[in-house]
Short mmCIF file of C-alpha atoms and ligand atoms in Angstrom, two decimals:
data_model
loop_
_atom_site.label_atom_id
_atom_site.label_comp_id
_atom_site.label_asym_id
_atom_site.label_seq_id
_atom_site.Cartn_x
_atom_site.Cartn_y
_atom_site.Cartn_z
CA MET A 232 -15.96 187.44 24.08
CA ASP A 233 -15.00 189.29 27.29
CA ILE A 234 -11.86 188.56 29.27
CA ALA A 235 -13.62 186.32 31.86
CA ASP A 236 -15.08 184.13 29.06
CA GLN A 237 -11.67 184.03 27.27
CA ASN A 238 -10.01 182.83 30.52
CA PHE A 239 -12.67 180.19 30.97
CA VAL A 240 -12.15 178.88 27.50
CA LYS A 241 -8.40 178.75 28.08
CA LYS A 242 -8.88 176.73 31.24
CA ILE A 243 -11.24 174.28 29.51
CA ASN A 244 -8.72 173.86 26.71
CA GLN A 245 -5.92 173.28 29.17
CA LYS A 246 -7.97 170.62 30.96
CA LEU A 247 -8.75 168.91 27.65
CA LEU A 248 -5.09 168.92 26.66
CA LEU A 249 -3.98 167.52 30.03
CA LYS A 250 -6.47 164.71 29.70
CA GLU A 251 -5.16 163.81 26.28
CA ILE A 252 -1.56 163.89 27.48
CA LEU A 253 -2.52 161.73 30.55
CA HIS A 254 -4.12 159.07 28.32
CA HIS A 255 -1.96 159.22 25.19
CA ALA A 256 1.57 160.20 26.27
CA PRO A 257 4.14 160.25 24.82
CA ILE A 258 2.40 162.59 22.38
CA SER A 259 3.56 165.48 20.16
CA ARG A 260 2.01 168.93 19.99
CA ALA A 261 0.91 168.25 16.44
CA LYS A 262 -0.87 165.04 17.43
CA LEU A 263 -2.58 166.96 20.31
CA SER A 264 -3.82 169.52 17.86
CA GLU A 265 -5.13 166.74 15.60
CA ARG A 266 -6.86 164.85 18.51
CA THR A 267 -8.49 167.90 20.14
CA GLY A 268 -9.23 169.99 17.06
CA LEU A 269 -7.50 172.98 18.78
CA ASN A 270 -5.16 175.06 16.54
CA LYS A 271 -1.43 174.73 16.88
CA SER A 272 -0.79 178.09 18.56
CA THR A 273 -3.44 177.36 21.23
CA VAL A 274 -1.90 173.91 21.87
CA SER A 275 1.53 175.41 22.09
CA SER A 276 0.62 178.19 24.59
CA GLN A 277 -1.48 175.87 26.76
CA VAL A 278 1.29 173.21 26.84
CA SER A 279 3.70 175.96 27.97
CA SER A 280 1.34 176.73 30.82
CA LEU A 281 1.12 173.07 31.77
CA MET A 282 4.94 172.85 31.73
CA LYS A 283 5.19 175.89 33.99
CA GLU A 284 2.75 174.22 36.37
CA HIS A 285 5.12 171.15 36.35
CA LEU A 286 2.34 168.85 35.11
CA VAL A 287 3.88 168.15 31.73
CA TYR A 288 7.51 167.71 30.54
CA GLU A 289 9.24 167.07 27.26
CA ILE A 290 11.19 163.95 26.34
CA GLY A 291 13.36 163.05 23.29
CA GLN A 292 12.04 162.98 19.78
CA GLY A 293 9.27 160.90 18.20
CA GLU A 294 8.67 159.47 14.73
CA SER A 295 8.61 162.01 11.93
CA SER A 296 6.10 161.99 9.12
CA GLY A 297 8.58 163.98 7.06
CA GLY A 298 10.47 167.03 8.20
CA ARG A 299 11.79 167.66 11.72
CA ARG A 300 11.11 164.96 14.29
CA PRO A 301 8.67 166.27 16.94
CA VAL A 302 9.44 166.61 20.66
CA LEU A 303 7.11 164.41 22.75
CA LEU A 304 5.15 165.35 25.82
CA MET A 305 4.82 163.35 29.02
CA PHE A 306 2.57 163.72 32.01
CA ASN A 307 4.60 164.39 35.15
CA LYS A 308 3.26 161.68 37.43
CA ARG A 309 5.64 162.76 40.20
CA ALA A 310 4.37 166.36 40.42
CA GLY A 311 2.47 165.35 43.59
CA TYR A 312 1.32 162.39 45.62
CA SER A 313 -1.96 161.05 46.95
CA ILE A 314 -2.95 158.97 50.02
CA GLY A 315 -5.70 156.38 49.98
CA ILE A 316 -6.95 154.74 53.21
CA ASP A 317 -9.36 151.77 53.43
CA VAL A 318 -10.78 151.55 56.98
CA GLY A 319 -12.15 148.03 57.51
CA VAL A 320 -13.96 146.59 60.50
CA ASP A 321 -10.71 145.40 62.14
CA TYR A 322 -7.97 146.64 59.76
CA VAL A 323 -6.72 149.75 57.93
CA ASN A 324 -4.93 149.64 54.65
CA GLY A 325 -3.05 152.87 53.72
CA ILE A 326 -1.25 153.52 50.43
CA LEU A 327 0.81 156.33 48.96
CA THR A 328 0.64 156.70 45.15
CA ASP A 329 1.95 159.01 42.46
CA LEU A 330 -0.46 160.81 40.18
CA GLU A 331 -0.76 157.73 37.89
CA GLY A 332 -1.70 155.44 40.78
CA SER A 333 1.59 153.53 41.18
CA ILE A 334 1.94 152.48 44.80
CA LEU A 335 5.15 153.80 46.34
CA HIS A 336 4.47 152.69 49.88
CA ASP A 337 1.78 150.83 51.77
CA GLN A 338 1.10 150.20 55.42
CA GLN A 339 -1.50 148.18 57.31
CA LEU A 340 -2.93 148.50 60.88
CA LYS A 341 -4.85 146.04 62.91
CA LEU A 342 -7.69 147.71 64.86
CA SER A 343 -8.34 146.33 68.28
CA SER A 344 -10.96 149.01 69.07
CA ASN A 345 -13.68 150.51 66.89
CA ALA A 346 -14.14 153.63 69.11
CA PRO A 347 -14.16 156.56 66.65
CA ASP A 348 -11.64 158.67 68.70
CA VAL A 349 -9.15 155.79 69.05
CA THR A 350 -9.44 154.91 65.30
CA THR A 351 -9.11 158.61 64.34
CA ARG A 352 -5.88 158.94 66.40
CA ARG A 353 -4.38 155.85 64.77
CA LEU A 354 -5.48 157.02 61.27
CA ILE A 355 -3.71 160.33 61.87
CA GLU A 356 -0.47 158.48 62.89
CA LEU A 357 -0.75 156.29 59.79
CA ILE A 358 -1.23 159.27 57.50
CA GLU A 359 1.76 161.03 59.11
CA GLN A 360 3.89 157.96 58.38
CA LEU A 361 2.71 157.85 54.79
CA ILE A 362 3.47 161.62 54.42
CA SER A 363 7.00 161.03 55.69
CA GLN A 364 7.60 158.75 52.64
CA ILE A 365 6.69 161.50 50.03
CA PRO A 366 9.64 162.37 47.79
CA SER A 367 10.32 166.05 47.18
CA SER A 368 7.95 167.32 44.48
CA PRO A 369 6.32 170.52 43.20
CA TYR A 370 2.92 169.87 44.88
CA GLY A 371 3.75 167.35 47.64
CA LEU A 372 0.62 165.77 49.10
CA VAL A 373 -2.38 166.68 46.93
CA GLY A 374 -5.11 165.10 49.04
CA ILE A 375 -6.30 162.17 51.21
CA GLY A 376 -9.12 159.80 50.29
CA LEU A 377 -10.59 157.54 52.88
CA CYS A 378 -13.31 154.91 52.58
CA ILE A 379 -15.37 153.01 55.18
CA PRO A 380 -17.81 150.09 55.03
CA GLY A 381 -20.95 152.13 55.84
CA LEU A 382 -23.23 154.93 54.86
CA VAL A 383 -21.53 158.17 53.68
CA ASP A 384 -23.82 160.99 52.69
CA THR A 385 -23.39 163.44 49.83
CA LYS A 386 -21.59 165.88 52.20
CA GLU A 387 -19.10 163.05 52.89
CA ARG A 388 -20.16 162.65 56.51
CA ILE A 389 -20.10 159.11 57.94
CA VAL A 390 -23.76 158.59 58.79
CA PHE A 391 -23.55 154.99 60.07
CA THR A 392 -21.25 151.96 60.02
CA PRO A 393 -23.26 148.80 60.81
CA HIS A 394 -20.35 146.72 62.13
CA SER A 395 -18.27 149.28 64.08
CA LYS A 396 -21.39 151.31 65.03
CA TRP A 397 -20.05 154.76 64.10
CA LYS A 398 -22.84 157.39 63.94
CA ASN A 399 -22.63 160.91 62.39
CA ILE A 400 -18.86 161.26 62.37
CA ASP A 401 -17.31 164.18 60.47
CA LEU A 402 -13.87 162.72 59.79
CA LYS A 403 -13.50 164.87 56.66
CA THR A 404 -13.34 168.15 58.70
CA THR A 405 -10.99 166.54 61.29
CA LEU A 406 -8.52 165.35 58.69
CA GLN A 407 -8.70 168.59 56.68
CA ASP A 408 -8.03 170.63 59.82
CA THR A 409 -5.07 168.33 60.69
CA PHE A 410 -3.40 167.97 57.27
CA HIS A 411 -4.61 171.11 55.37
CA VAL A 412 -5.17 169.24 52.07
CA PRO A 413 -8.53 168.29 50.46
CA VAL A 414 -9.99 165.13 52.01
CA PHE A 415 -12.55 162.85 50.42
CA ILE A 416 -14.65 160.23 52.20
CA GLU A 417 -16.46 157.47 50.36
CA ASN A 418 -18.25 154.19 50.93
CA GLU A 419 -15.83 151.31 50.58
CA ALA A 420 -17.72 149.38 47.84
CA ASN A 421 -17.97 152.63 45.81
CA ALA A 422 -14.23 153.19 46.22
CA GLY A 423 -13.46 149.62 45.17
CA ALA A 424 -15.70 149.90 42.13
CA TYR A 425 -13.89 153.09 41.14
CA GLY A 426 -10.50 151.46 41.70
CA GLU A 427 -11.39 148.53 39.45
CA LYS A 428 -12.83 150.88 36.85
CA ILE A 429 -9.64 152.93 36.65
CA PHE A 430 -6.92 150.40 37.22
CA GLY A 431 -8.38 146.83 37.18
CA THR A 432 -9.55 144.32 34.61
CA ALA A 433 -12.79 146.17 34.46
CA LYS A 434 -11.37 149.37 32.97
CA HIS A 435 -12.81 148.69 29.51
CA TYR A 436 -16.36 148.22 30.74
CA ASP A 437 -18.90 151.12 30.75
CA HIS A 438 -21.38 149.48 33.18
CA LEU A 439 -20.10 147.31 36.07
CA ILE A 440 -20.92 146.15 39.55
CA TYR A 441 -18.28 145.64 42.24
CA ALA A 442 -19.34 143.34 45.05
CA SER A 443 -17.33 143.67 48.31
CA ILE A 444 -17.86 140.48 50.25
CA GLY A 445 -16.48 140.70 53.77
CA THR A 446 -18.09 141.12 57.17
CA GLY A 447 -21.14 142.31 55.17
CA ILE A 448 -21.83 142.68 51.49
CA GLY A 449 -21.85 146.06 49.72
CA ILE A 450 -21.96 146.78 46.01
CA GLY A 451 -20.49 149.68 44.02
CA ILE A 452 -22.32 150.66 40.88
CA ILE A 453 -20.66 152.12 37.78
CA ILE A 454 -23.08 153.32 35.12
CA ASN A 455 -21.73 154.95 31.95
CA HIS A 456 -18.22 155.17 33.50
CA HIS A 457 -19.52 157.05 36.55
CA LEU A 458 -20.20 155.96 40.12
CA TYR A 459 -23.92 155.92 40.91
CA ARG A 460 -24.33 157.00 44.52
CA GLY A 461 -28.11 157.48 44.80
CA THR A 462 -29.96 160.55 46.13
CA TYR A 463 -28.28 160.69 49.54
CA GLY A 464 -25.21 158.62 48.72
CA PHE A 465 -26.62 155.32 50.10
CA SER A 466 -27.03 153.21 46.96
CA GLY A 467 -25.62 149.65 46.81
CA GLU A 468 -26.63 148.34 50.25
CA MET A 469 -27.63 145.12 48.61
CA GLY A 470 -26.27 142.96 51.47
CA HIS A 471 -29.61 143.91 53.10
CA MET A 472 -31.88 142.69 50.36
CA THR A 473 -34.23 139.98 51.65
CA ILE A 474 -33.55 136.47 50.29
CA ASP A 475 -35.62 134.68 52.99
CA PHE A 476 -38.62 136.67 54.34
CA ASN A 477 -38.86 134.43 57.38
CA GLY A 478 -35.11 134.36 57.98
CA PRO A 479 -33.18 135.54 61.05
CA THR A 480 -33.19 139.21 62.17
CA CYS A 481 -30.33 141.33 60.77
CA SER A 482 -28.55 144.24 62.51
CA CYS A 483 -30.33 146.53 59.96
CA GLY A 484 -33.77 145.62 61.39
CA ASN A 485 -34.79 143.51 58.34
CA ARG A 486 -35.06 139.69 58.23
CA GLY A 487 -33.34 137.15 56.09
CA CYS A 488 -30.82 139.62 54.55
CA TRP A 489 -28.50 138.29 51.87
CA GLU A 490 -25.32 139.05 53.90
CA LEU A 491 -26.55 136.76 56.80
CA TYR A 492 -26.02 133.88 54.33
CA ALA A 493 -23.46 134.94 51.80
CA SER A 494 -20.92 137.15 53.57
CA GLU A 495 -17.44 135.98 54.44
CA LYS A 496 -18.57 136.36 58.12
CA ALA A 497 -21.33 133.80 57.51
CA LEU A 498 -18.88 131.42 55.88
CA PHE A 499 -16.48 131.69 58.82
CA GLN A 500 -19.33 131.22 61.33
CA SER A 501 -20.46 128.10 59.51
CA LEU A 502 -17.02 126.56 59.92
CA GLN A 503 -16.29 127.52 63.49
CA THR A 504 -16.50 124.90 66.20
CA ASP A 505 -16.61 125.54 69.98
CA ASP A 506 -16.02 129.25 69.47
CA GLN A 507 -12.68 128.42 67.92
CA PRO A 508 -12.23 131.04 65.14
CA VAL A 509 -11.26 129.76 61.64
CA SER A 510 -8.54 131.56 59.60
CA TYR A 511 -7.99 131.91 55.85
CA GLN A 512 -5.06 129.59 56.12
CA ASP A 513 -7.23 126.91 57.82
CA ILE A 514 -9.76 127.18 54.99
CA GLU A 515 -7.08 126.93 52.31
CA GLN A 516 -5.36 124.02 53.93
CA LEU A 517 -8.61 122.05 54.67
CA ALA A 518 -9.85 122.63 51.16
CA LYS A 519 -6.54 121.24 49.74
CA LEU A 520 -7.05 118.15 51.96
CA ASN A 521 -10.58 117.73 50.53
CA ASP A 522 -12.12 118.15 54.03
CA MET A 523 -15.85 117.57 53.46
CA LYS A 524 -17.06 120.15 55.94
CA THR A 525 -14.89 122.90 54.34
CA LEU A 526 -15.82 121.93 50.78
CA ASN A 527 -19.53 122.00 51.69
CA ALA A 528 -19.23 125.34 53.35
CA LEU A 529 -17.43 126.74 50.35
CA ARG A 530 -20.13 125.31 48.05
CA ASN A 531 -22.83 126.93 50.21
CA PHE A 532 -20.91 130.24 50.12
CA GLY A 533 -20.89 130.13 46.29
CA PHE A 534 -24.60 129.02 46.23
CA TYR A 535 -25.81 131.93 48.44
CA LEU A 536 -23.66 134.38 46.48
CA GLY A 537 -25.15 133.07 43.20
CA VAL A 538 -28.72 133.52 44.54
CA GLY A 539 -28.16 137.17 45.44
CA LEU A 540 -26.06 137.97 42.41
CA THR A 541 -28.90 136.72 40.17
CA ASN A 542 -31.01 139.48 41.75
CA VAL A 543 -28.22 142.02 41.18
CA LEU A 544 -27.90 140.93 37.51
CA HIS A 545 -31.64 141.22 36.92
CA THR A 546 -31.56 144.74 38.42
CA PHE A 547 -28.57 146.26 36.64
CA ASN A 548 -27.77 144.12 33.54
CA PRO A 549 -24.10 145.08 33.81
CA GLN A 550 -21.25 143.98 31.49
CA ALA A 551 -19.32 142.51 34.44
CA ILE A 552 -19.50 141.85 38.19
CA ILE A 553 -16.16 142.09 40.05
CA LEU A 554 -16.06 139.99 43.19
CA ARG A 555 -13.78 141.26 45.88
CA ASN A 556 -13.10 138.54 48.44
CA LYS A 557 -9.90 136.81 49.43
CA ILE A 558 -11.39 133.31 49.32
CA ILE A 559 -13.03 133.73 45.91
CA GLU A 560 -9.76 135.16 44.59
CA SER A 561 -7.81 132.10 45.85
CA GLN A 562 -10.41 129.23 45.45
CA PRO A 563 -11.51 129.11 41.83
CA THR A 564 -14.07 126.38 42.72
CA VAL A 565 -16.20 128.98 44.57
CA LEU A 566 -16.36 131.12 41.40
CA SER A 567 -17.54 128.10 39.36
CA VAL A 568 -20.28 127.37 41.91
CA ILE A 569 -21.40 131.02 41.68
CA GLN A 570 -21.35 130.90 37.86
CA ASP A 571 -23.38 127.60 37.80
CA GLU A 572 -25.93 128.94 40.21
CA VAL A 573 -26.40 132.14 38.27
CA SER A 574 -26.67 130.22 34.91
CA SER A 575 -29.22 127.78 36.41
CA ARG A 576 -31.45 130.66 37.62
CA MET A 577 -31.29 132.98 34.65
CA ASP A 578 -32.16 132.77 31.06
CA ASP A 579 -29.11 132.54 28.81
CA GLN A 580 -30.09 135.92 27.32
CA PHE A 581 -29.10 137.52 30.62
CA SER A 582 -26.30 135.35 32.04
CA SER A 583 -24.28 134.54 28.90
CA HIS A 584 -23.32 138.16 28.32
CA VAL A 585 -21.98 139.03 31.72
CA GLU A 586 -18.53 138.39 33.09
CA LEU A 587 -18.12 137.27 36.75
CA LEU A 588 -14.56 138.06 37.66
CA PRO A 589 -12.52 138.00 40.86
CA SER A 590 -10.98 141.32 41.73
CA SER A 591 -7.69 141.97 39.98
CA LEU A 592 -6.58 144.54 42.51
CA GLY A 593 -7.43 142.53 45.64
CA HIS A 594 -7.32 144.32 48.99
CA ASN A 595 -5.89 147.49 47.37
CA ALA A 596 -8.98 148.12 45.13
CA PRO A 597 -10.74 150.52 47.55
CA ALA A 598 -7.60 152.44 48.53
CA LEU A 599 -6.60 152.84 44.84
CA GLY A 600 -10.09 154.02 44.04
CA MET A 601 -9.62 156.77 46.67
CA THR A 602 -6.23 157.91 45.41
CA SER A 603 -7.59 158.17 41.93
CA LEU A 604 -10.62 160.24 43.15
CA VAL A 605 -8.12 162.54 44.95
CA THR A 606 -5.85 162.85 41.88
CA GLU A 607 -8.77 163.69 39.58
CA ALA A 608 -9.96 166.45 41.97
CA PHE A 609 -6.42 167.81 42.13
CA LEU A 610 -5.96 167.90 38.34
CA HIS A 611 -9.39 169.46 37.89
CA ASP A 612 -8.62 172.19 40.43
CA VAL A 613 -5.04 172.86 39.40
CA THR A 614 -5.95 173.46 35.76
CA LEU A 615 -9.04 175.47 36.54
CA SER A 616 -7.29 177.65 39.20
CA GLN A 617 -4.46 179.00 37.08
ZN1 ZN B 109 -29.85 143.50 56.96
#
């Protein structure tokens, strides 16, 4: 084997060991050798490199199986920090996490304008504030991940956002030029799906669907543990599947799209009277008081979601669907209506094996998905670049 090949093998081994330490720490060198099949001297020299890179450190001593008690290895989650930003239609949620995804700091913004230049300026200020909270560490900020509810192509350019009407915006280059760290841009439902897959109740599932139900409806698709993005990155726009071919015209150009009936926006519109907007608190309070109009609207919301989710289940046959919506997370009756609707429309063979679950991460799911994409890219690059 020539030197280039030997170096490549070393890097692959180092990456494999880091992954084992990440998932199974505290762990001894002997156990690492057993789990990876690498010999003890390779483990020992690669662990030394990882310690020099500040990614791994030693703690006390573990259980002995006879003889000297082994020293245990830990992943250094504070070697660097990651920023995740979820840009909504009228809000921004920013978080700062360590390399294991624990949130150290979070900050929200209300957006009064959707103009790309105004939003970009406010995003830069928000990121600066999050950076000022980073504790001193070997790598500091390792990257920024940002998601938006719209089409993001495979080069991470924002192609189109249906609600704020952004077109062909290269936010990735702007943020990279401003902060000099890797920047990742992703669709919001994809980011949420990834967040739930890594940190949420869905982490044990191989195939899952994440449905983000807000101003519109988008889904994120995880197949065999990986995000499925489609050829150009536009998969999961199921809010625009037709559920009524004679229905009203949608902003996408189609008619009778699912999100015109089943989005949170549709629910709010159905409850509003005389242009008086309805709030989450109003809905919660009126539901508690058994207000008939509110209860009917919530039932319709569940009904329309059940109709569309039946199509989603027939298409993907996932192990679980995670539903991200504040009202579903706080009103269990909506979830039961959805479940009943799905069961009444599908054969038991399909519906009895799938779990319909409210999001366990709530509004942080997309931002957490982004910080974990950032961290994965950092760990990949740092082990392969030594
Ligand atoms: Zn549409």
